[in-house]
Coordinates of C-alpha atoms and ligand atoms in Angstrom, one line a residue:
X1244 CA 0.0 0.0 0.0
X1245 CA 1.2 3.5 -0.7
X1246 CA 2.7 5.5 2.1
X1247 CA 0.3 7.7 4.0
X1248 CA 0.2 11.1 2.4
X1249 CA 1.0 14.4 4.1
X1250 CA -1.9 16.8 4.9
X1251 CA -0.6 19.3 2.3
X1252 CA -0.9 16.6 -0.4
X1253 CA -4.3 15.4 0.8
X1254 CA -5.7 19.0 0.7
X1255 CA -4.5 19.4 -3.0
X1256 CA -5.2 15.9 -4.3
X1257 CA -8.4 14.7 -2.7
X1258 CA -11.0 15.2 -5.4
X1259 CA -13.6 13.2 -7.3
X1260 CA -11.9 10.4 -9.1
X1261 CA -13.8 10.5 -12.3
X1262 CA -15.5 13.4 -14.0
X1263 CA -17.3 13.3 -17.4
X1264 CA -14.6 15.0 -19.4
X1265 CA -11.6 14.1 -17.2
X1266 CA -11.4 17.7 -16.1
X1267 CA -8.2 18.4 -14.2
X1268 CA -10.1 20.9 -12.0
X1269 CA -13.3 19.3 -10.8
X1270 CA -16.4 21.1 -12.3
X1271 CA -19.4 22.5 -10.4
X1272 CA -22.4 20.2 -10.4
X1273 CA -25.1 22.8 -10.2
X1274 CA -28.1 20.5 -10.2
X1275 CA -30.9 19.9 -7.8
X1276 CA -31.4 16.2 -8.8
X1277 CA -29.8 13.3 -10.7
X1278 CA -31.2 11.0 -13.3
X1279 CA -31.5 7.2 -12.8
X1280 CA -30.5 4.6 -15.5
X1281 CA -33.7 2.7 -15.0
X1282 CA -36.6 2.0 -12.5
X1283 CA -34.6 -0.7 -10.7
X1284 CA -31.6 1.5 -10.0
X1285 CA -33.9 4.2 -8.8
X1286 CA -35.5 1.8 -6.3
X1287 CA -32.1 0.5 -5.2
X1288 CA -30.6 3.9 -4.7
X1289 CA -33.6 5.1 -2.6
X1290 CA -33.2 1.9 -0.5
X1291 CA -29.5 2.7 0.0
X1292 CA -28.6 -0.6 -1.6
X1293 CA -26.3 1.1 -4.2
X1294 CA -24.4 4.3 -3.9
X1295 CA -25.2 7.4 -5.9
X1296 CA -26.7 10.9 -5.8
X1297 CA -30.5 11.3 -5.8
X1298 CA -31.2 14.9 -4.8
X1299 CA -28.8 17.7 -3.7
X1300 CA -30.5 18.0 -0.3
X1301 CA -29.2 14.4 0.3
X1302 CA -25.9 14.5 -1.4
X1303 CA -24.1 16.2 -4.3
X1304 CA -20.7 15.4 -5.8
X1305 CA -19.2 18.8 -4.8
X1306 CA -20.5 18.4 -1.2
X1307 CA -19.2 14.8 -1.0
X1308 CA -15.7 15.9 -2.2
X1309 CA -15.6 18.6 0.5
X1310 CA -16.8 16.2 3.2
X1311 CA -14.3 13.5 2.2
X1312 CA -11.4 16.0 2.1
X1313 CA -12.1 17.3 5.6
X1314 CA -12.6 13.8 6.9
X1315 CA -9.2 12.8 5.5
X1316 CA -7.4 15.9 6.8
X1317 CA -9.0 15.3 10.3
X1318 CA -8.1 11.6 10.2
X1319 CA -11.8 10.9 10.6
X1320 CA -13.8 7.9 9.3
X1321 CA -16.4 10.1 7.6
X1322 CA -17.7 13.6 7.2
X1323 CA -20.8 15.6 6.2
X1324 CA -21.1 19.2 4.9
X1325 CA -23.7 21.9 5.8
X1326 CA -24.9 25.3 4.7
X1327 CA -23.0 27.0 7.6
X1328 CA -21.0 26.3 10.7
X1329 CA -24.1 26.9 12.8
X1330 CA -26.1 24.5 10.7
X1331 CA -23.4 21.9 11.5
X1332 CA -23.5 22.7 15.2
X1333 CA -27.4 22.7 15.4
X1334 CA -27.9 19.6 13.3
X1335 CA -25.2 17.6 15.2
X1336 CA -26.9 18.4 18.5
X1337 CA -30.4 17.7 17.3
X1338 CA -29.5 14.5 15.4
X1339 CA -27.6 13.0 18.3
X1340 CA -29.8 14.1 21.3
X1341 CA -33.3 13.7 22.5
X1342 CA -35.4 15.4 25.2
X1343 CA -33.9 14.8 28.6
X1344 CA -30.3 14.7 27.4
X1345 CA -27.6 17.0 28.8
X1346 CA -24.6 18.8 27.2
X1347 CA -21.5 19.7 29.1
X1348 CA -20.2 22.8 27.3
X1349 CA -17.1 24.8 27.9
X1350 CA -18.1 28.4 28.8
X1351 CA -15.7 29.8 26.2
X1352 CA -17.5 29.1 22.9
X1353 CA -18.8 31.0 19.8
X1354 CA -21.7 33.4 20.6
X1355 CA -24.3 31.7 18.4
X1356 CA -23.4 28.3 20.0
X1357 CA -24.4 29.9 23.4
X1358 CA -27.7 31.0 21.8
X1359 CA -28.4 27.5 20.4
X1360 CA -27.9 26.0 23.9
X1361 CA -29.8 28.6 25.9
X1362 CA -32.7 29.6 23.6
X1363 CA -33.2 26.8 21.2
X1364 CA -32.3 23.4 22.6
X1365 CA -33.8 24.3 25.9
X1366 CA -37.2 24.5 24.2
X1367 CA -36.9 20.8 23.4
X1368 CA -35.9 19.7 26.9
X1369 CA -32.2 19.4 26.2
X1370 CA -30.2 21.0 29.0
X1371 CA -26.6 22.2 29.4
X1372 CA -24.1 23.1 32.0
X1373 CA -21.3 25.5 31.4
X1374 CA -17.9 24.6 32.7
X1375 CA -15.0 27.0 33.2
X1376 CA -12.2 26.6 30.7
X1377 CA -9.7 27.4 33.5
X1378 CA -11.0 24.9 36.0
X1379 CA -11.0 21.6 34.3
X1380 CA -10.5 19.9 37.7
X1381 CA -14.1 20.8 38.5
X1382 CA -15.6 19.3 35.3
X1383 CA -15.9 15.8 36.7
X1384 CA -18.6 16.8 39.2
X1385 CA -20.7 18.5 36.5
X1386 CA -21.1 15.3 34.5
X1387 CA -24.6 13.8 35.0
X1388 CA -26.1 10.4 34.2
X1389 CA -27.8 12.0 31.2
X1390 CA -24.7 13.9 29.9
X1391 CA -24.4 12.7 26.3
X1392 CA -22.1 15.3 24.7
X1393 CA -19.1 17.4 25.8
X1394 CA -18.6 20.4 23.5
X1395 CA -15.5 22.6 23.5
X1396 CA -13.5 25.0 21.3
X1397 CA -9.7 25.2 21.4
X1398 CA -8.3 27.7 20.8
X1399 CA -11.5 29.4 22.0
X1400 CA -13.3 32.3 20.4
X1401 CA -12.5 35.1 21.3
X1402 CA -10.3 34.7 24.4
X1403 CA -7.8 32.3 22.7
X1404 CA -7.8 29.9 25.7
X1405 CA -6.5 26.4 25.2
X1406 CA -7.9 23.1 26.5
X1407 CA -5.6 20.1 27.0
X1408 CA -7.0 17.7 24.3
X1409 CA -5.1 14.7 25.7
X1410 CA -6.7 15.2 29.1
X1411 CA -10.1 15.9 27.5
X1412 CA -10.1 12.8 25.3
X1413 CA -9.5 10.6 28.4
X1414 CA -12.0 12.5 30.5
X1415 CA -14.7 11.9 27.8
X1416 CA -13.9 8.3 27.4
X1417 CA -14.1 7.7 31.2
X1418 CA -17.6 9.3 31.3
X1419 CA -18.7 7.6 28.0
X1420 CA -19.7 10.9 26.4
X1421 CA -19.5 12.0 22.8
X1422 CA -16.6 14.6 22.6
X1423 CA -17.1 17.3 20.0
X1424 CA -14.4 19.8 19.3
X1425 CA -15.0 23.0 17.3
X1426 CA -11.7 23.1 15.4
X1427 CA -12.4 26.3 13.5
X1428 CA -9.5 28.4 14.8
X1429 CA -6.8 25.8 14.3
X1430 CA -8.0 23.9 11.2
X1431 CA -6.8 20.4 10.6
X1432 CA -3.5 21.8 9.3
X1433 CA -2.5 22.8 12.9
X1434 CA -4.5 20.4 15.1
X1435 CA -6.3 17.1 14.8
X1436 CA -8.6 16.6 17.8
X1437 CA -9.6 13.1 16.7
X1438 CA -6.0 11.9 17.4
X1439 CA -6.6 12.9 21.0
X1440 CA -9.9 11.0 21.3
X1441 CA -12.5 13.5 20.0
X1442 CA -15.5 11.7 18.4
X1443 CA -16.5 14.5 16.2
X1444 CA -14.8 17.7 14.9
X1445 CA -16.9 20.7 13.7
X1446 CA -15.9 23.4 11.4
X1447 CA -17.3 26.7 10.3
X1448 CA -15.9 26.4 6.8
X1449 CA -16.7 30.1 6.4
X1450 CA -13.5 31.0 8.2
X1451 CA -10.1 29.6 7.4
X1452 CA -11.3 26.8 5.1
X1453 CA -12.6 29.3 2.6
X1454 CA -10.1 31.8 3.8
X1455 CA -11.2 34.5 1.4
X1456 CA -14.4 35.7 2.9
X1457 CA -16.7 34.5 0.1
X1458 CA -19.0 31.7 1.1
X1459 CA -20.7 30.1 4.2
X1460 CA -20.3 26.5 5.0
X1461 CA -19.9 23.9 7.8
X1462 CA -18.5 20.4 8.1
X1463 CA -18.6 17.7 10.7
X1464 CA -16.2 14.8 10.6
X1465 CA -15.6 11.9 12.9
X1466 CA -16.9 8.4 13.8
X1467 CA -18.9 6.8 11.0
X1468 CA -21.8 5.7 13.1
X1469 CA -22.3 9.2 14.4
X1470 CA -21.9 10.8 10.9
X1471 CA -24.5 8.3 9.6
X1472 CA -27.0 9.4 12.2
X1473 CA -26.2 13.1 11.4
X1474 CA -26.5 12.4 7.7
X1475 CA -29.9 10.7 8.0
X1476 CA -31.2 13.6 10.1
X1477 CA -29.9 16.2 7.7
X1478 CA -31.3 14.4 4.7
X1479 CA -34.8 15.2 5.9
X1480 CA -34.3 18.4 7.9
X1481 CA -32.5 20.1 5.0
X1482 CA -29.4 22.1 6.1
X1483 CA -27.6 21.1 2.9
X1484 CA -24.7 23.1 1.6
X1485 CA -25.2 24.5 -1.9
X1486 CA -23.1 22.8 -4.6
X1487 CA -21.5 26.2 -5.5
X1488 CA -20.3 26.8 -1.9
X1489 CA -19.0 23.3 -1.6
X1490 CA -17.1 23.7 -4.9
X1491 CA -15.5 27.0 -3.8
X1492 CA -14.6 25.5 -0.4
X1493 CA -13.0 22.4 -1.8
X1494 CA -10.8 24.5 -4.1
X1495 CA -9.9 26.9 -1.2
X1496 CA -8.7 24.0 0.9
X1497 CA -6.0 23.3 -1.7
X1498 CA -4.2 26.4 -0.4
X1499 CA -5.0 25.9 3.3
X1500 CA -1.6 24.6 4.3
X1501 CA 0.3 27.6 2.8
X1502 CA -2.2 30.0 4.1
X1503 CA -2.1 28.7 7.7
X1504 CA 1.7 28.9 7.6
X1505 CA 1.5 32.6 6.7
X1506 CA -1.4 33.4 9.0
X1507 CA 0.6 31.8 11.9
X1508 CA 3.9 33.5 11.2
X1509 CA 2.2 36.9 10.8
X1510 CA 0.2 36.4 14.0
X1511 CA 3.2 35.5 15.9
X1512 CA 5.0 38.7 14.8
X1513 CA 2.0 40.8 15.6
X1514 CA 1.6 39.2 19.1
X1515 CA 5.3 39.8 19.8
X1516 CA 5.0 43.4 18.8
X1517 CA 1.9 43.8 21.0
X1518 CA 3.6 42.2 24.0
X1519 CA 6.2 44.9 24.0
X1520 CA 3.8 47.8 23.4
X1521 CA 3.2 50.2 26.4
X1522 CA -0.5 50.6 25.5
X1523 CA -1.2 46.9 25.8
X1524 CA -2.3 45.4 29.1
X1525 CA -1.9 41.8 28.0
X1526 CA -1.8 39.6 24.9
X1527 CA -3.0 36.1 24.3
X1528 CA -1.5 34.0 21.5
X1529 CA -1.0 30.2 21.8
X1530 CA 2.7 30.3 20.8
X1531 CA 3.7 33.2 23.0
X1532 CA 5.6 31.9 26.1
X1533 CA 3.4 34.2 28.2
X1534 CA 0.3 32.3 27.2
X1535 CA -1.0 30.4 30.4
X1536 CA -1.4 27.2 28.4
X1537 CA 1.7 27.6 26.2
X1538 CA 3.1 24.2 26.9
X1539 CA -0.3 22.5 26.1
X1540 CA -0.5 24.6 22.9
X1541 CA 2.9 23.4 21.8
X1542 CA 2.0 19.8 22.5
X1543 CA -1.2 19.7 20.5
X1544 CA -0.8 22.4 17.8
X1545 CA 1.9 22.5 15.1
X1546 CA 1.6 26.3 14.8
X1547 CA -0.2 29.0 16.8
X1548 CA -2.8 30.0 14.1
X1549 CA -3.9 33.4 13.0
X1550 CA -6.0 34.6 16.0
X1551 CA -4.7 37.0 18.7
X1552 CA -6.6 38.6 21.6
X1553 CA -5.3 41.6 23.5
X1554 CA -6.4 44.0 26.2
X1555 CA -5.9 47.6 25.3
X1556 CA -5.1 50.1 28.1
X1557 CA -7.7 52.8 28.5
X1558 CA -10.8 50.7 28.5
X1559 CA -13.8 50.5 26.1
X1560 CA -13.5 54.1 25.0
X1561 CA -9.9 53.8 24.0
X1562 CA -10.7 50.5 22.3
X1563 CA -13.3 52.1 20.1
X1564 CA -11.0 54.9 19.2
X1565 CA -8.3 52.4 18.3
X1566 CA -10.7 50.5 16.0
X1567 CA -11.8 53.7 14.3
X1568 CA -8.2 54.7 13.7
X1569 CA -7.2 51.6 11.8
X1570 CA -6.6 52.2 8.1
X1571 CA -5.6 48.8 6.6
X1572 CA -7.4 46.3 8.9
X1573 CA -11.1 45.7 8.3
X1574 CA -13.8 45.9 10.9
X1575 CA -16.1 43.1 10.0
X1576 CA -17.8 40.1 11.6
X1577 CA -15.6 37.4 10.0
X1578 CA -12.2 35.9 10.6
X1579 CA -9.7 33.7 8.9
X1580 CA -9.7 35.9 5.8
X1581 CA -6.7 36.9 3.6
X1582 CA -7.4 40.5 4.9
X1583 CA -6.6 41.3 8.5
X1584 CA -9.7 41.8 10.6
X1585 CA -10.0 43.5 13.9
X1586 CA -13.1 43.2 16.1
X1587 CA -14.5 44.1 19.5
X1588 CA -16.2 40.9 20.7
X1589 CA -18.0 42.4 23.8
X1590 CA -20.1 44.6 21.6
X1591 CA -20.6 42.2 18.6
X1592 CA -20.3 38.4 18.5
X1593 CA -20.6 38.0 22.3
X1594 CA -22.9 40.9 23.2
X1595 CA -25.8 38.5 24.0
X1596 CA -23.8 37.0 26.9
X1597 CA -24.5 38.3 30.4
X1598 CA -22.0 40.6 32.0
X1599 CA -21.0 37.8 34.4
X1600 CA -20.5 35.3 31.5
X1601 CA -18.4 37.8 29.7
X1602 CA -16.1 38.3 32.7
X1603 CA -15.8 34.6 33.2
X1604 CA -14.9 33.9 29.6
X1605 CA -12.5 36.9 29.3
X1606 CA -14.7 38.9 26.9
X1607 CA -13.8 42.1 28.7
X1608 CA -14.8 45.6 27.4
X1609 CA -11.2 46.4 26.4
X1610 CA -10.6 43.0 24.6
X1611 CA -9.7 43.3 20.9
X1612 CA -9.5 40.3 18.6
X1613 CA -7.2 40.3 15.6
X1614 CA -7.5 37.8 12.8
X1615 CA -4.0 38.2 11.1
X1616 CA -4.4 38.3 7.4
X1617 CA -1.9 37.5 4.6
X1618 CA -0.7 41.1 4.0
X1619 CA 3.0 41.7 4.8
X1620 CA 3.4 41.5 8.6
X1621 CA 5.3 44.9 8.6
X1622 CA 2.3 46.6 7.0
X1623 CA -0.2 45.1 9.5
X1624 CA 2.0 46.1 12.4
X1625 CA 2.5 49.6 11.0
X1626 CA -1.3 50.0 10.8
X1627 CA -1.8 48.9 14.4
X1628 CA 1.1 51.1 15.5
X1629 CA -0.4 54.3 13.9
X1630 CA -3.8 53.4 15.4
X1631 CA -2.3 53.2 18.9
X1632 CA -0.8 56.7 18.4
X1633 CA -3.9 58.2 16.8
X1634 CA -6.2 56.9 19.5
X1635 CA -4.2 58.2 22.5
Ligands
LIG1218 C1 -18.1 31.5 12.9 C2 -18.0 30.4 13.9 C3 -19.0 29.4 14.0 C4 -20.3 29.5 13.1 O1 -20.1 29.4 11.8 P1 -21.0 30.1 10.6 O2 -20.4 29.5 9.4 O3 -20.9 31.5 10.8 O4 -22.4 29.6 10.8 C5 -18.9 28.4 14.9 N1 -17.8 28.3 15.7 C6 -16.8 29.2 15.6 C7 -15.6 29.0 16.5 C8 -16.8 30.3 14.7 O5 -15.9 31.2 14.7

């Protein structure tokens, strides 16, 4: 058997094996349904006796290519793609849980994931308990007999906290729960949670996987029996990714490895610059020695990624002035783009959290989040530097 390929190669070379005209670049299959050869194959395909595409809500060649690529990169048995990252999160919860079940969720997760737990799943009798990312020694007593899922993000959005995946994999196994890791910030190029015992990995493909701020998408990859349940649920409930978005995303992933290299090296330079700046209270970046979980980050990530969080001196007012003074960096509700993005989580993505939740998860009023882009690092730093001066 051929030697196992490197992730860079998998990202470039995983594509549909056979296309009609042997296109080198896989074409876009923009169709809602597929034609059967005869009545018998139609019956057999509906009965799942033979493989094939029926209808693009169930499957589509472009979506399958994207799912397979992420599954291979994550070293997962199978994968399934969705219209957005939140469609992936919501469908995974609803497919695997029933009324009376409980989720143990790290308190430091994406804003809309909080909303799904608090406002949506609660309506159907699915409860949750938040656990503190900094107090993993207390998680054990929060596991209940009906706890089915443990859900975490690492690095977390927006505070860039790190959870020890090795510890977590063992913890989940001991409690017989399904461990789900939102791997959006690291991408499979920098971190593979499944190798540490995660059962499922979730991605907002909208972020680094696209990497150019164009389309929405989501992917779940992991154990085949779980993916099969999720696929069956999605087939009828309808959160399918559009063929066009899947096609874009599969092509984007061909450059993921080189992009993550540059995102990471730029972010490290920016973080080092911020660490020395007199107007900065503190900086969090996984590969800065000053990060509280630096050693764990080094153990489970191959690079630090593109996301940085820092506290600006002078509080919320200074923070707003700083954002307004930026000339190159964009102020927008996305991340993982070629263009550097600077945001203020407390008033945007995490404004729905209570004051107490924000304090506990480090979403302080003077927290600024940077998604380091692919511009030259010196130009990004020069922009940040002039914004510090102008916002004094
Ligand atoms: C953006 C994001 C999501 C949601 O993804 P969408 O594609 O916007 O639906 C989930 N988790 C994390 C960590 C994110 O950054």
